[in-house]
Amino acid sequence: PRLCCGPDVFGRSRLVRGYSSDRVSQTPRRDGTMAETDTNEVVCPPVARNEQSSRSSLAASAAADAATSANASASDMTNKPTVAIVIGMAGSGKTSLMQRVNAYKHAQGKPPYMINLDPAVTSTPYDANVDIRDTVDYKNVMKEYNLGPNGGILTASNLFATRFDQVINLCEKRSDELDNIFVDTPGQIEIFTWSASGAIVTESFASAFPTVVLYVVDTPRSTNPQAFMSNMLQAVSILYKTRLPLIVVFNKIDVARHETMLRWMEDFEEFHAAVDENPSFASDLSRSLSLVLDAFYKGLRVAGVSAMTGEGMEELFEVIARARKEYMDEYLPELLEKREARQAEDAARKAADLEKLRKDVAGETGKVVL
């Protein structure tokens, strides 16, 4: 179905680069016709006419099916590629990092699956397999809804999120031949992190693939203690918002080394000494926050990379592998437990509704019609 905004919002439609079949469907072509979508017919089995079926037996059967499905899901996850969602402040080098990991994996003969979710970017230095710009025209969104740049990015992201199940399907079709899926997000960090579309994207990937979050830090700017503390607060907020394994990636280490930040994270007294060099209200706040975040630093995964030179790529993928293991050991069991509970609740509710319906249609003789 088309979205309510009309076809003029989806003004640009190209074949998704990399794989000609990887298209988010239901987008208008240049000639005005709609792209075809494969439809799978769902056949519902007939309801058994068994008057002795009880609510408890239906619920128990559904719970057993849910457990079987959960075990199958856990087994399937082991063979699926790792999704890395790249988040960071504007100018931190997210897109450059995407280009570097793409080149690194191509050199190994294992090309990653690249997804661009920034509708306002003019061009990308890598070939995206799925590109939001192929589905939603950012400038037409601004005209249609009379929005500014940030509002246009947010609305375009929300529109694309309504079709994100198709992106998940495309990734699953390629999962047998992939090791990694990288997702580039908009430069305005709050648009993705705290929006409905960001939550949909994150939860959709996390429920279908082993998923980690890469928080990219501009290392030269973070040599200032206040800027460093701002980045750490963003990192901890993303961690508790997504509840996924988080990796802090210090980028641009060819310009400024990140070892100083690592020492600040390991020894708050050394951070306090750096803060005290320029005393102010902000420095006092940073001192207090460093004590609060001390426990956060202890379980944090860190990698230093240079998107320009390629330094640190091997270390980055080693850290991603460890974060994947954390997902499998901690996040996945919780996800499957919630899924089982939800399926059991749905089965119990359906059984209750069916029992109520049988009583409602029973005749005066007590004979059940169904």
C-alpha positions as MATLAB code, in Angstrom:
seq = 'PRLCCGPDVFGRSRLVRGYSSDRVSQTPRRDGTMAETDTNEVVCPPVARNEQSSRSSLAASAAADAATSANASASDMTNKPTVAIVIGMAGSGKTSLMQRVNAYKHAQGKPPYMINLDPAVTSTPYDANVDIRDTVDYKNVMKEYNLGPNGGILTASNLFATRFDQVINLCEKRSDELDNIFVDTPGQIEIFTWSASGAIVTESFASAFPTVVLYVVDTPRSTNPQAFMSNMLQAVSILYKTRLPLIVVFNKIDVARHETMLRWMEDFEEFHAAVDENPSFASDLSRSLSLVLDAFYKGLRVAGVSAMTGEGMEELFEVIARARKEYMDEYLPELLEKREARQAEDAARKAADLEKLRKDVAGETGKVVL';
ca = [
       0.000    0.000    0.000;
       1.103    3.565   -0.679;
       1.819    5.935    2.137;
      -0.611    8.785    2.705;
       1.828   11.430    1.505;
       1.411   10.420   -2.125;
       3.856    9.363   -4.816;
       5.536   12.785   -5.173;
       7.427   12.204   -1.926;
       8.992    9.059   -3.386;
      10.377   10.920   -6.372;
      13.635    9.114   -6.998;
      13.620    5.401   -7.772;
      16.712    3.532   -8.883;
      17.807   -0.057   -8.744;
      19.545   -0.535   -5.443;
      23.263   -0.528   -6.089;
      25.181   -3.764   -5.668;
      22.345   -6.238   -6.208;
      19.726   -5.529   -8.835;
      17.110   -7.519   -6.934;
      17.562   -5.679   -3.644;
      14.826   -3.085   -3.830;
      12.490   -1.787   -1.191;
       9.288   -2.500   -3.092;
       6.191   -0.418   -3.786;
       8.188    2.589   -5.013;
       7.178    4.506   -8.159;
       9.317    4.064  -11.239;
      10.338    6.993  -13.415;
       7.455    6.282  -15.798;
       4.974    6.587  -12.933;
       4.205    2.872  -12.580;
       4.618    1.073   -9.287;
       7.348   -1.516   -8.734;
       5.983   -5.044   -8.481;
       6.071   -6.854   -5.178;
       6.218  -10.570   -4.608;
       3.212  -11.721   -2.610;
       3.012  -14.945   -0.664;
      -0.435  -16.415   -0.267;
      -1.168  -17.470    3.294;
      -3.432  -20.502    3.539;
      -5.258  -20.888    6.840;
      -5.883  -24.496    7.914;
      -9.480  -25.486    8.714;
     -10.585  -25.336   12.328;
     -11.048  -28.762   13.843;
     -14.595  -29.423   15.033;
     -13.615  -30.776   18.384;
     -16.013  -29.726   21.093;
     -13.786  -31.240   23.790;
     -10.878  -28.835   23.113;
     -10.294  -26.758   26.182;
      -8.686  -23.431   26.760;
      -5.756  -24.943   28.661;
      -4.918  -27.455   25.942;
      -4.891  -24.755   23.279;
      -2.626  -22.571   25.387;
      -0.290  -25.480   26.167;
      -0.047  -26.393   22.499;
       0.760  -22.805   21.535;
       3.352  -22.554   24.296;
       5.042  -25.711   23.008;
       5.079  -24.284   19.486;
       6.575  -21.066   20.847;
       9.338  -22.954   22.624;
      10.141  -24.894   19.459;
      10.213  -21.668   17.470;
      12.470  -20.038   20.049;
      14.977  -22.896   19.918;
      14.974  -22.729   16.129;
      15.549  -18.969   16.295;
      18.529  -19.401   18.627;
      20.017  -21.956   16.257;
      19.422  -19.725   13.225;
      21.092  -16.724   14.886;
      24.401  -18.578   15.108;
      24.728  -18.669   11.318;
      23.520  -15.137   10.638;
      25.769  -12.147    9.860;
      26.553   -9.501   12.469;
      24.734   -6.181   12.087;
      26.723   -3.102   13.146;
      24.680    0.100   13.512;
      27.054    3.057   13.156;
      26.022    6.059   15.287;
      27.923    9.246   16.078;
      27.823   13.017   16.233;
      28.022   15.082   13.054;
      31.586   15.194   11.761;
      32.798   12.182   13.718;
      33.540   10.272   10.502;
      30.733    7.693   10.369;
      30.445    7.618    6.580;
      34.229    7.602    6.134;
      34.410    4.668    8.533;
      31.741    2.887    6.487;
      33.880    3.358    3.377;
      36.967    2.037    5.171;
      35.320   -1.134    6.548;
      33.809   -1.733    3.114;
      37.262   -1.555    1.495;
      38.786   -3.683    4.257;
      36.251   -6.491    3.881;
      36.423   -6.359    0.079;
      40.208   -6.830    0.325;
      39.519   -9.974    2.362;
      37.132  -11.256   -0.294;
      34.119  -10.974    2.042;
      32.137   -7.906    0.924;
      29.778   -6.587    3.625;
      26.166   -5.577    3.080;
      26.007   -1.764    3.220;
      22.870    0.179    4.168;
      22.554    3.966    4.056;
      19.821    5.518    6.217;
      20.836    9.169    5.751;
      18.312   10.716    3.328;
      20.115   14.081    3.113;
      23.592   12.896    2.135;
      24.610   14.106   -1.321;
      26.769   11.111   -2.133;
      28.340    8.160   -0.340;
      31.955    7.018   -0.794;
      30.763    3.404   -0.825;
      28.213    1.521   -2.921;
      25.153    1.017   -0.739;
      23.173   -2.175   -1.264;
      20.113   -0.506    0.269;
      19.843    3.290    0.160;
      17.015    5.292    1.734;
      17.393    7.856   -1.068;
      16.162    5.264   -3.567;
      12.823    5.143   -1.774;
      12.239    8.558   -0.177;
      13.100   11.894   -1.777;
      14.263   14.125    1.063;
      13.676   17.416   -0.763;
      10.174   16.421   -1.826;
       9.394   15.565    1.799;
      10.425   19.080    2.811;
       8.191   20.616    0.133;
       5.233   18.335    0.788;
       5.147   18.981    4.541;
       6.693   22.488    4.584;
       9.579   21.338    6.776;
      13.093   22.494    7.499;
      16.204   20.350    7.028;
      16.035   18.500   10.348;
      12.282   17.992   10.124;
      12.707   16.690    6.587;
      15.331   14.145    7.671;
      13.177   12.991   10.577;
      10.026   12.645    8.444;
      11.879   10.880    5.624;
      13.335    8.418    8.150;
       9.904    7.782    9.641;
       8.412    7.143    6.194;
      11.168    4.698    5.339;
      10.703    2.914    8.672;
       7.163    1.955    7.622;
       8.752   -0.300    4.977;
      11.683   -1.531    6.997;
      10.370   -5.094    7.072;
      11.333   -5.234    3.394;
      14.914   -4.252    4.278;
      15.043   -7.048    6.848;
      13.776   -9.492    4.216;
      16.481   -8.381    1.777;
      19.159   -8.896    4.424;
      17.812  -12.333    5.308;
      17.897  -13.393    1.654;
      21.624  -12.571    1.565;
      22.462  -13.821    5.055;
      23.990  -17.113    3.862;
      26.677  -15.282    1.888;
      27.425  -12.462    4.364;
      29.534  -12.020    7.491;
      28.729   -8.391    8.239;
      25.979   -5.834    7.667;
      26.844   -2.178    8.311;
      24.181    0.499    8.755;
      25.041    4.187    8.279;
      22.751    6.566   10.207;
      21.951   10.299    9.794;
      24.560   12.800   10.929;
      22.146   14.364   13.411;
      22.520   11.806   16.179;
      19.279   12.675   17.988;
      17.214   12.068   14.841;
      18.123    8.391   14.886;
      18.740    7.705   18.563;
      15.586    9.258   20.018;
      13.087    8.942   17.173;
      10.443    6.314   16.457;
      12.205    5.339   13.227;
      15.488    4.737   15.057;
      13.767    2.467   17.566;
      12.064    0.531   14.743;
      15.331    0.043   12.865;
      17.276   -1.001   15.961;
      14.655   -3.404   17.296;
      13.974   -4.891   13.862;
      17.637   -5.750   13.355;
      18.118   -6.921   16.948;
      15.200   -9.351   16.681;
      16.441  -10.865   13.406;
      20.265  -10.696   13.547;
      23.082  -10.513   16.108;
      23.321   -6.736   16.440;
      25.889   -4.373   17.948;
      26.155   -0.577   18.082;
      29.280    1.327   17.045;
      29.444    4.771   18.630;
      31.980    6.802   16.648;
      33.936    9.488   18.525;
      35.863   12.371   16.939;
      39.180   11.801   18.758;
      40.845   15.197   18.026;
      37.852   17.059   19.456;
      37.678   14.748   22.459;
      41.135   15.748   23.621;
      39.193   18.470   25.434;
      37.931   16.915   28.707;
      34.480   18.524   28.412;
      34.049   17.252   24.838;
      35.200   13.814   25.962;
      32.644   13.774   28.779;
      29.870   14.848   26.355;
      30.698   11.888   24.119;
      30.712    9.475   27.049;
      27.295   10.723   28.178;
      25.979   10.167   24.641;
      27.476    6.664   24.651;
      25.883    5.686   27.953;
      22.502    7.080   26.854;
      22.661    5.022   23.630;
      23.626    1.929   25.619;
      20.617    2.178   27.911;
      18.299    3.222   25.074;
      19.148    0.335   22.743;
      20.222   -2.231   25.397;
      22.578   -3.727   22.821;
      26.331   -4.412   22.999;
      28.089   -1.056   22.544;
      31.542   -0.364   21.120;
      33.089    3.102   21.428;
      35.152    3.645   18.269;
      37.726    6.429   18.546;
      38.122    7.620   14.949;
      40.820    9.811   13.370;
      43.642    8.406   15.511;
      46.020    9.362   12.696;
      45.437   12.999   13.780;
      45.285   12.545   17.577;
      45.969    9.357   19.507;
      43.268    7.883   21.717;
      45.505    6.470   24.430;
      44.938    9.604   26.527;
      41.181    8.929   26.554;
      41.821    5.312   27.532;
      43.855    6.492   30.530;
      41.057    8.895   31.499;
      38.633    5.982   31.463;
      40.924    3.782   33.545;
      41.973    6.414   36.114;
      39.510    9.160   37.032;
      42.225   11.013   38.962;
      44.150   11.548   35.727;
      40.963   12.877   34.144;
      40.483   15.211   37.124;
      44.008   16.542   36.647;
      43.248   17.355   33.006;
      39.952   19.010   33.951;
      41.598   21.153   36.657;
      43.890   22.771   34.100;
      40.943   24.993   33.068;
      38.659   25.330   36.101;
      35.044   26.324   35.414;
      31.501   25.245   36.200;
      31.671   22.793   33.278;
      34.897   21.306   34.653;
      33.295   20.780   38.064;
      30.384   19.006   36.393;
      32.774   16.830   34.397;
      34.615   15.856   37.581;
      31.378   14.710   39.193;
      30.223   12.830   36.100;
      33.534   10.977   35.785;
      32.911    9.396   39.180;
      29.405    8.361   38.147;
      30.630    6.831   34.867;
      33.533    4.939   36.418;
      31.499    1.723   36.629;
      30.268    2.267   33.045;
      33.850    2.415   31.747;
      34.776   -0.960   33.273;
      32.465   -2.952   30.994;
      32.904   -0.763   27.911;
      34.467   -2.068   24.697;
      36.786    0.375   22.934;
      38.611    0.414   19.600;
      40.840    3.018   18.000;
      40.723    3.366   14.209;
      41.613    5.692   11.386;
      39.130    5.824    8.540;
      41.781    7.651    6.507;
      44.712    5.231    6.831;
      42.910    2.028    7.796;
      44.782    1.652   11.070;
      42.947   -0.414   13.685;
      40.599   -2.280   11.335;
      41.708   -5.702   12.516;
      41.254   -4.682   16.156;
      37.801   -3.268   15.373;
      36.527   -6.529   13.904;
      37.959   -8.480   16.835;
      35.982   -6.247   19.211;
      32.860   -6.672   17.047;
      33.267  -10.458   17.322;
      33.405  -10.205   21.127;
      30.358   -7.937   21.152;
      28.508  -10.485   19.001;
      29.252  -13.139   21.617;
      27.789  -10.835   24.280;
      24.636  -10.523   22.180;
      24.348  -14.302   21.870;
      25.020  -14.912   25.572;
      22.979  -12.107   27.150;
      20.642  -10.327   24.769;
      19.325  -13.274   22.753;
      18.115  -15.395   25.725;
      16.194  -12.390   27.065;
      14.713  -11.737   23.627;
      13.588  -15.332   23.210;
      12.112  -15.394   26.713;
      10.055  -12.293   25.976;
       8.985  -13.750   22.643;
       7.828  -16.986   24.284;
       5.884  -15.075   26.935;
       4.208  -12.920   24.292;
       3.268  -15.926   22.174;
       1.876  -17.736   25.231;
      -0.204  -14.663   26.114;
      -1.525  -14.447   22.561;
      -2.426  -18.145   22.598;
      -4.223  -17.833   25.943;
      -6.151  -14.807   24.720;
      -7.187  -16.561   21.505;
      -8.266  -19.619   23.480;
     -10.334  -17.437   25.813;
     -11.973  -15.659   22.867;
     -12.748  -18.993   21.198;
     -14.287  -20.380   24.381;
     -16.405  -17.260   24.782;
     -17.556  -17.488   21.176;
     -18.559  -21.133   21.608;
     -20.658  -20.268   24.632;
     -22.294  -17.354   22.815;
     -23.362  -19.458   19.827;
     -24.504  -22.448   21.864;
     -28.208  -23.191   21.407;
     -30.762  -23.699   24.181;
     -30.055  -27.440   24.144;
     -26.430  -26.729   24.850;
     -25.270  -27.975   21.469;
     -22.244  -26.071   20.243;
     -22.585  -24.767   16.696;
     -18.841  -24.617   15.943;
];
